[in-house]
Amino acid sequence: MKVLRGSAIKAIAKTRPAPGAELIDAPMPAPRESTLLVRVGACGVCGSDLHIVDWELGAERMVARLPVILGHEPAGEVIEVGAHVTNFKVGDRVALDPFGHCGRCGPCSAGRFHLCATPTTLSGAFAEFTVAPIGNAHLVPSTMNIEQAALLEPFGTGLHAVEQSCLKAGDSAVVEGPGPIGLSIALAARALGVTSIVMTGLAVDADRLALARTMGFRTVSTGDRDWIDQARALLPPDGADVVFDAAGAIDSPRELLRRGGQLVEVGWPARDLKSAELRALFFHGVTIINSRIRTPETWRRAIAMVSSGAVDLRPMVTHRYSISHGLEAFDLLRERRGVKALIIPSD
Ligand SMILES: [Zn+2]
Ligand SMILES: [Zn+2]
């Protein structure tokens, strides 16, 4: 593909420190020394994009970066490589991780890249083309469907959460929150051999719970007064080994967990845990684990799980938008409709 330097590309950008986003014409990006120019095949729309668009929940920290092209869950094809790039070539298919690690701080030196003290964040993929450092790029097989490749980022977050837990084949888990991360946790747990998985969601999540059922998971709506009894009936008598909170609001984990079980926080905790609840978890012997993002190792396993067919991420995609119609994806997300929306720049 011939790259037209100086030509304009369509993109979705945040231009002002106020609610809203805009469709803009941006200059065609050019790769620098150790970066790749990628033609975006698909880019996931994430809850954090909505926080930025609506200018809420800490989005103000982006003020110095404005204007900025949004979009951080892309997959696509390498069109051009920077002068120092030796490990990728034109035509490679890549998925991009929005988090870059410095490689020099204490956690990075210990191999805990997801805990990097000075991470960088990538954006700019709600566009026809984007540039990314090679450290953020992961090679995916050319046979992998590009939509699945774009879902590797949230799936990696789910897989990482499962890997942080004690789950083993034959164990049981509750996943609170039937969004893309919750479904990714459930898919990863099932692939690992976890045999009893219950997903819970709010009454407004009815569509998402219905999708979870079509994907083979048992679900309970926390809008039902007896939802804890319903969930317990689907679990071993002593409760679940692990409860994952992918909803940012913990629903009575103690009642669902076996003694000595684990509570894994995956979503941004959105409500205060009262000390009475923490005491109950203490006496129940519950270990609380915070799991954020992914590691390069998670990427390796996520790519293998998806490309081998052990996990199918495609059912999660409920909506697709061209860049011109991309702003509609934020309305969808705000109204909690659908599960995963993708921006498909070529549409
Ligand atoms: Zn995201
Ligand atoms: Zn670091």
PDB file of N, CA and C in Angstrom, residues 204-261:
ATOM      1  N   VAL A 204     -30.507  -3.482  34.586  1.00  0.00           N
ATOM      2  CA  VAL A 204     -30.283  -2.783  33.303  1.00  0.00           C
ATOM      3  C   VAL A 204     -29.349  -3.558  32.373  1.00  0.00           C
ATOM      4  N   ASP A 205     -28.693  -4.586  32.904  1.00  0.00           N
ATOM      5  CA  ASP A 205     -27.784  -5.399  32.096  1.00  0.00           C
ATOM      6  C   ASP A 205     -28.491  -6.576  31.427  1.00  0.00           C
ATOM      7  N   ALA A 206     -29.821  -6.547  31.353  1.00  0.00           N
ATOM      8  CA  ALA A 206     -30.569  -7.715  30.870  1.00  0.00           C
ATOM      9  C   ALA A 206     -30.058  -8.213  29.509  1.00  0.00           C
ATOM     10  N   ASP A 207     -29.786  -7.277  28.575  1.00  0.00           N
ATOM     11  CA  ASP A 207     -29.307  -7.689  27.248  1.00  0.00           C
ATOM     12  C   ASP A 207     -27.946  -8.382  27.344  1.00  0.00           C
ATOM     13  N   ARG A 208     -27.100  -7.820  28.190  1.00  0.00           N
ATOM     14  CA  ARG A 208     -25.757  -8.385  28.344  1.00  0.00           C
ATOM     15  C   ARG A 208     -25.822  -9.775  28.988  1.00  0.00           C
ATOM     16  N   LEU A 209     -26.717  -9.928  29.959  1.00  0.00           N
ATOM     17  CA  LEU A 209     -26.878 -11.249  30.592  1.00  0.00           C
ATOM     18  C   LEU A 209     -27.418 -12.248  29.578  1.00  0.00           C
ATOM     19  N   ALA A 210     -28.319 -11.780  28.712  1.00  0.00           N
ATOM     20  CA  ALA A 210     -28.864 -12.679  27.676  1.00  0.00           C
ATOM     21  C   ALA A 210     -27.747 -13.142  26.744  1.00  0.00           C
ATOM     22  N   LEU A 211     -26.841 -12.222  26.391  1.00  0.00           N
ATOM     23  CA  LEU A 211     -25.718 -12.606  25.540  1.00  0.00           C
ATOM     24  C   LEU A 211     -24.831 -13.615  26.264  1.00  0.00           C
ATOM     25  N   ALA A 212     -24.594 -13.385  27.570  1.00  0.00           N
ATOM     26  CA  ALA A 212     -23.775 -14.310  28.359  1.00  0.00           C
ATOM     27  C   ALA A 212     -24.384 -15.719  28.312  1.00  0.00           C
ATOM     28  N   ARG A 213     -25.724 -15.776  28.364  1.00  0.00           N
ATOM     29  CA  ARG A 213     -26.374 -17.110  28.303  1.00  0.00           C
ATOM     30  C   ARG A 213     -26.161 -17.754  26.947  1.00  0.00           C
ATOM     31  N   THR A 214     -26.248 -16.950  25.860  1.00  0.00           N
ATOM     32  CA  THR A 214     -26.022 -17.555  24.538  1.00  0.00           C
ATOM     33  C   THR A 214     -24.573 -18.037  24.412  1.00  0.00           C
ATOM     34  N   MET A 215     -23.671 -17.446  25.212  1.00  0.00           N
ATOM     35  CA  MET A 215     -22.275 -17.891  25.190  1.00  0.00           C
ATOM     36  C   MET A 215     -22.062 -19.077  26.134  1.00  0.00           C
ATOM     37  N   GLY A 216     -23.138 -19.530  26.750  1.00  0.00           N
ATOM     38  CA  GLY A 216     -23.076 -20.762  27.542  1.00  0.00           C
ATOM     39  C   GLY A 216     -22.877 -20.561  29.028  1.00  0.00           C
ATOM     40  N   PHE A 217     -23.024 -19.325  29.511  1.00  0.00           N
ATOM     41  CA  PHE A 217     -22.834 -19.094  30.947  1.00  0.00           C
ATOM     42  C   PHE A 217     -24.175 -18.974  31.663  1.00  0.00           C
ATOM     43  N   ARG A 218     -24.187 -19.399  32.914  1.00  0.00           N
ATOM     44  CA  ARG A 218     -25.401 -19.243  33.712  1.00  0.00           C
ATOM     45  C   ARG A 218     -25.401 -17.856  34.335  1.00  0.00           C
ATOM     46  N   THR A 219     -26.566 -17.244  34.391  1.00  0.00           N
ATOM     47  CA  THR A 219     -26.619 -15.848  34.835  1.00  0.00           C
ATOM     48  C   THR A 219     -27.676 -15.650  35.921  1.00  0.00           C
ATOM     49  N   VAL A 220     -27.443 -14.613  36.719  1.00  0.00           N
ATOM     50  CA  VAL A 220     -28.412 -14.208  37.739  1.00  0.00           C
ATOM     51  C   VAL A 220     -28.499 -12.684  37.700  1.00  0.00           C
ATOM     52  N   SER A 221     -29.717 -12.162  37.743  1.00  0.00           N
ATOM     53  CA  SER A 221     -29.896 -10.707  37.778  1.00  0.00           C
ATOM     54  C   SER A 221     -29.994 -10.251  39.229  1.00  0.00           C
ATOM     55  N   THR A 222     -29.127  -9.312  39.611  1.00  0.00           N
ATOM     56  CA  THR A 222     -29.145  -8.842  41.004  1.00  0.00           C
ATOM     57  C   THR A 222     -30.361  -7.946  41.261  1.00  0.00           C
ATOM     58  N   GLY A 223     -31.151  -7.734  40.200  1.00  0.00           N
ATOM     59  CA  GLY A 223     -32.418  -7.028  40.389  1.00  0.00           C
ATOM     60  C   GLY A 223     -33.454  -7.921  41.056  1.00  0.00           C
ATOM     61  N   ASP A 224     -33.255  -9.231  41.010  1.00  0.00           N
ATOM     62  CA  ASP A 224     -34.188 -10.167  41.669  1.00  0.00           C
ATOM     63  C   ASP A 224     -33.919 -10.162  43.171  1.00  0.00           C
ATOM     64  N   ARG A 225     -34.995 -10.140  43.960  1.00  0.00           N
ATOM     65  CA  ARG A 225     -34.815 -10.033  45.406  1.00  0.00           C
ATOM     66  C   ARG A 225     -34.035 -11.233  45.974  1.00  0.00           C
ATOM     67  N   ASP A 226     -34.255 -12.410  45.371  1.00  0.00           N
ATOM     68  CA  ASP A 226     -33.598 -13.614  45.901  1.00  0.00           C
ATOM     69  C   ASP A 226     -32.353 -13.996  45.094  1.00  0.00           C
ATOM     70  N   TRP A 227     -31.680 -12.992  44.531  1.00  0.00           N
ATOM     71  CA  TRP A 227     -30.592 -13.316  43.599  1.00  0.00           C
ATOM     72  C   TRP A 227     -29.461 -14.083  44.265  1.00  0.00           C
ATOM     73  N   ILE A 228     -29.194 -13.815  45.546  1.00  0.00           N
ATOM     74  CA  ILE A 228     -28.106 -14.547  46.216  1.00  0.00           C
ATOM     75  C   ILE A 228     -28.457 -16.027  46.316  1.00  0.00           C
ATOM     76  N   ASP A 229     -29.718 -16.323  46.666  1.00  0.00           N
ATOM     77  CA  ASP A 229     -30.153 -17.737  46.723  1.00  0.00           C
ATOM     78  C   ASP A 229     -30.030 -18.382  45.354  1.00  0.00           C
ATOM     79  N   GLN A 230     -30.442 -17.623  44.304  1.00  0.00           N
ATOM     80  CA  GLN A 230     -30.345 -18.163  42.937  1.00  0.00           C
ATOM     81  C   GLN A 230     -28.895 -18.497  42.590  1.00  0.00           C
ATOM     82  N   ALA A 231     -27.993 -17.556  42.936  1.00  0.00           N
ATOM     83  CA  ALA A 231     -26.579 -17.781  42.612  1.00  0.00           C
ATOM     84  C   ALA A 231     -26.026 -18.954  43.420  1.00  0.00           C
ATOM     85  N   ARG A 232     -26.368 -18.993  44.708  1.00  0.00           N
ATOM     86  CA  ARG A 232     -25.862 -20.078  45.559  1.00  0.00           C
ATOM     87  C   ARG A 232     -26.326 -21.439  45.050  1.00  0.00           C
ATOM     88  N   ALA A 233     -27.555 -21.478  44.514  1.00  0.00           N
ATOM     89  CA  ALA A 233     -28.089 -22.751  44.012  1.00  0.00           C
ATOM     90  C   ALA A 233     -27.292 -23.264  42.811  1.00  0.00           C
ATOM     91  N   LEU A 234     -26.608 -22.343  42.128  1.00  0.00           N
ATOM     92  CA  LEU A 234     -25.837 -22.739  40.947  1.00  0.00           C
ATOM     93  C   LEU A 234     -24.379 -23.047  41.277  1.00  0.00           C
ATOM     94  N   LEU A 235     -24.001 -22.847  42.553  1.00  0.00           N
ATOM     95  CA  LEU A 235     -22.602 -23.017  42.978  1.00  0.00           C
ATOM     96  C   LEU A 235     -22.472 -24.241  43.875  1.00  0.00           C
ATOM     97  N   PRO A 236     -21.235 -24.716  44.126  1.00  0.00           N
ATOM     98  CA  PRO A 236     -21.065 -25.791  45.115  1.00  0.00           C
ATOM     99  C   PRO A 236     -21.623 -25.334  46.467  1.00  0.00           C
ATOM    100  N   PRO A 237     -22.005 -26.272  47.342  1.00  0.00           N
ATOM    101  CA  PRO A 237     -22.671 -25.907  48.591  1.00  0.00           C
ATOM    102  C   PRO A 237     -21.884 -24.946  49.466  1.00  0.00           C
ATOM    103  N   ASP A 238     -20.533 -25.012  49.424  1.00  0.00           N
ATOM    104  CA  ASP A 238     -19.770 -24.115  50.287  1.00  0.00           C
ATOM    105  C   ASP A 238     -19.460 -22.770  49.628  1.00  0.00           C
ATOM    106  N   GLY A 239     -19.916 -22.566  48.394  1.00  0.00           N
ATOM    107  CA  GLY A 239     -19.718 -21.278  47.727  1.00  0.00           C
ATOM    108  C   GLY A 239     -18.637 -21.324  46.665  1.00  0.00           C
ATOM    109  N   ALA A 240     -18.447 -20.188  46.006  1.00  0.00           N
ATOM    110  CA  ALA A 240     -17.481 -20.110  44.903  1.00  0.00           C
ATOM    111  C   ALA A 240     -16.055 -20.004  45.434  1.00  0.00           C
ATOM    112  N   ASP A 241     -15.102 -20.524  44.666  1.00  0.00           N
ATOM    113  CA  ASP A 241     -13.689 -20.369  45.036  1.00  0.00           C
ATOM    114  C   ASP A 241     -13.248 -18.926  44.855  1.00  0.00           C
ATOM    115  N   VAL A 242     -13.757 -18.292  43.796  1.00  0.00           N
ATOM    116  CA  VAL A 242     -13.332 -16.921  43.489  1.00  0.00           C
ATOM    117  C   VAL A 242     -14.540 -16.117  43.021  1.00  0.00           C
ATOM    118  N   VAL A 243     -14.632 -14.873  43.502  1.00  0.00           N
ATOM    119  CA  VAL A 243     -15.588 -13.906  42.935  1.00  0.00           C
ATOM    120  C   VAL A 243     -14.776 -12.816  42.249  1.00  0.00           C
ATOM    121  N   PHE A 244     -15.092 -12.564  40.971  1.00  0.00           N
ATOM    122  CA  PHE A 244     -14.449 -11.473  40.240  1.00  0.00           C
ATOM    123  C   PHE A 244     -15.411 -10.297  40.209  1.00  0.00           C
ATOM    124  N   ASP A 245     -14.926  -9.131  40.590  1.00  0.00           N
ATOM    125  CA  ASP A 245     -15.752  -7.931  40.501  1.00  0.00           C
ATOM    126  C   ASP A 245     -15.325  -7.153  39.266  1.00  0.00           C
ATOM    127  N   ALA A 246     -16.060  -7.350  38.175  1.00  0.00           N
ATOM    128  CA  ALA A 246     -15.785  -6.621  36.927  1.00  0.00           C
ATOM    129  C   ALA A 246     -16.870  -5.582  36.704  1.00  0.00           C
ATOM    130  N   ALA A 247     -17.514  -5.184  37.772  1.00  0.00           N
ATOM    131  CA  ALA A 247     -18.607  -4.225  37.659  1.00  0.00           C
ATOM    132  C   ALA A 247     -18.285  -2.940  38.392  1.00  0.00           C
ATOM    133  N   GLY A 248     -17.229  -2.963  39.196  1.00  0.00           N
ATOM    134  CA  GLY A 248     -16.880  -1.783  39.974  1.00  0.00           C
ATOM    135  C   GLY A 248     -17.801  -1.582  41.163  1.00  0.00           C
ATOM    136  N   ALA A 249     -18.663  -2.552  41.423  1.00  0.00           N
ATOM    137  CA  ALA A 249     -19.560  -2.479  42.580  1.00  0.00           C
ATOM    138  C   ALA A 249     -19.721  -3.895  43.101  1.00  0.00           C
ATOM    139  N   ILE A 250     -19.180  -4.139  44.277  1.00  0.00           N
ATOM    140  CA  ILE A 250     -19.148  -5.514  44.776  1.00  0.00           C
ATOM    141  C   ILE A 250     -20.508  -5.900  45.340  1.00  0.00           C
ATOM    142  N   ASP A 251     -21.060  -6.986  44.816  1.00  0.00           N
ATOM    143  CA  ASP A 251     -22.364  -7.455  45.275  1.00  0.00           C
ATOM    144  C   ASP A 251     -22.174  -8.577  46.288  1.00  0.00           C
ATOM    145  N   SER A 252     -22.280  -8.266  47.549  1.00  0.00           N
ATOM    146  CA  SER A 252     -22.284  -9.284  48.598  1.00  0.00           C
ATOM    147  C   SER A 252     -21.321 -10.442  48.355  1.00  0.00           C
ATOM    148  N   PRO A 253     -20.029 -10.183  48.168  1.00  0.00           N
ATOM    149  CA  PRO A 253     -19.128 -11.295  47.848  1.00  0.00           C
ATOM    150  C   PRO A 253     -19.065 -12.351  48.937  1.00  0.00           C
ATOM    151  N   ARG A 254     -19.250 -11.933  50.206  1.00  0.00           N
ATOM    152  CA  ARG A 254     -19.100 -12.920  51.273  1.00  0.00           C
ATOM    153  C   ARG A 254     -20.133 -14.026  51.159  1.00  0.00           C
ATOM    154  N   GLU A 255     -21.360 -13.643  50.798  1.00  0.00           N
ATOM    155  CA  GLU A 255     -22.417 -14.659  50.699  1.00  0.00           C
ATOM    156  C   GLU A 255     -22.177 -15.641  49.557  1.00  0.00           C
ATOM    157  N   LEU A 256     -21.360 -15.228  48.585  1.00  0.00           N
ATOM    158  CA  LEU A 256     -21.138 -16.085  47.426  1.00  0.00           C
ATOM    159  C   LEU A 256     -19.872 -16.916  47.543  1.00  0.00           C
ATOM    160  N   LEU A 257     -18.942 -16.475  48.399  1.00  0.00           N
ATOM    161  CA  LEU A 257     -17.616 -17.092  48.473  1.00  0.00           C
ATOM    162  C   LEU A 257     -17.540 -18.197  49.510  1.00  0.00           C
ATOM    163  N   ARG A 258     -16.757 -19.218  49.191  1.00  0.00           N
ATOM    164  CA  ARG A 258     -16.441 -20.199  50.231  1.00  0.00           C
ATOM    165  C   ARG A 258     -15.474 -19.557  51.221  1.00  0.00           C
ATOM    166  N   ARG A 259     -15.389 -20.134  52.413  1.00  0.00           N
ATOM    167  CA  ARG A 259     -14.412 -19.654  53.395  1.00  0.00           C
ATOM    168  C   ARG A 259     -13.019 -19.800  52.795  1.00  0.00           C
ATOM    169  N   GLY A 260     -12.214 -18.752  52.934  1.00  0.00           N
ATOM    170  CA  GLY A 260     -10.855 -18.813  52.386  1.00  0.00           C
ATOM    171  C   GLY A 260     -10.804 -18.553  50.886  1.00  0.00           C
ATOM    172  N   GLY A 261     -11.926 -18.107  50.317  1.00  0.00           N
ATOM    173  CA  GLY A 261     -11.947 -17.836  48.877  1.00  0.00           C
ATOM    174  C   GLY A 261     -11.268 -16.511  48.549  1.00  0.00           C
TER     175      GLY A 261
END
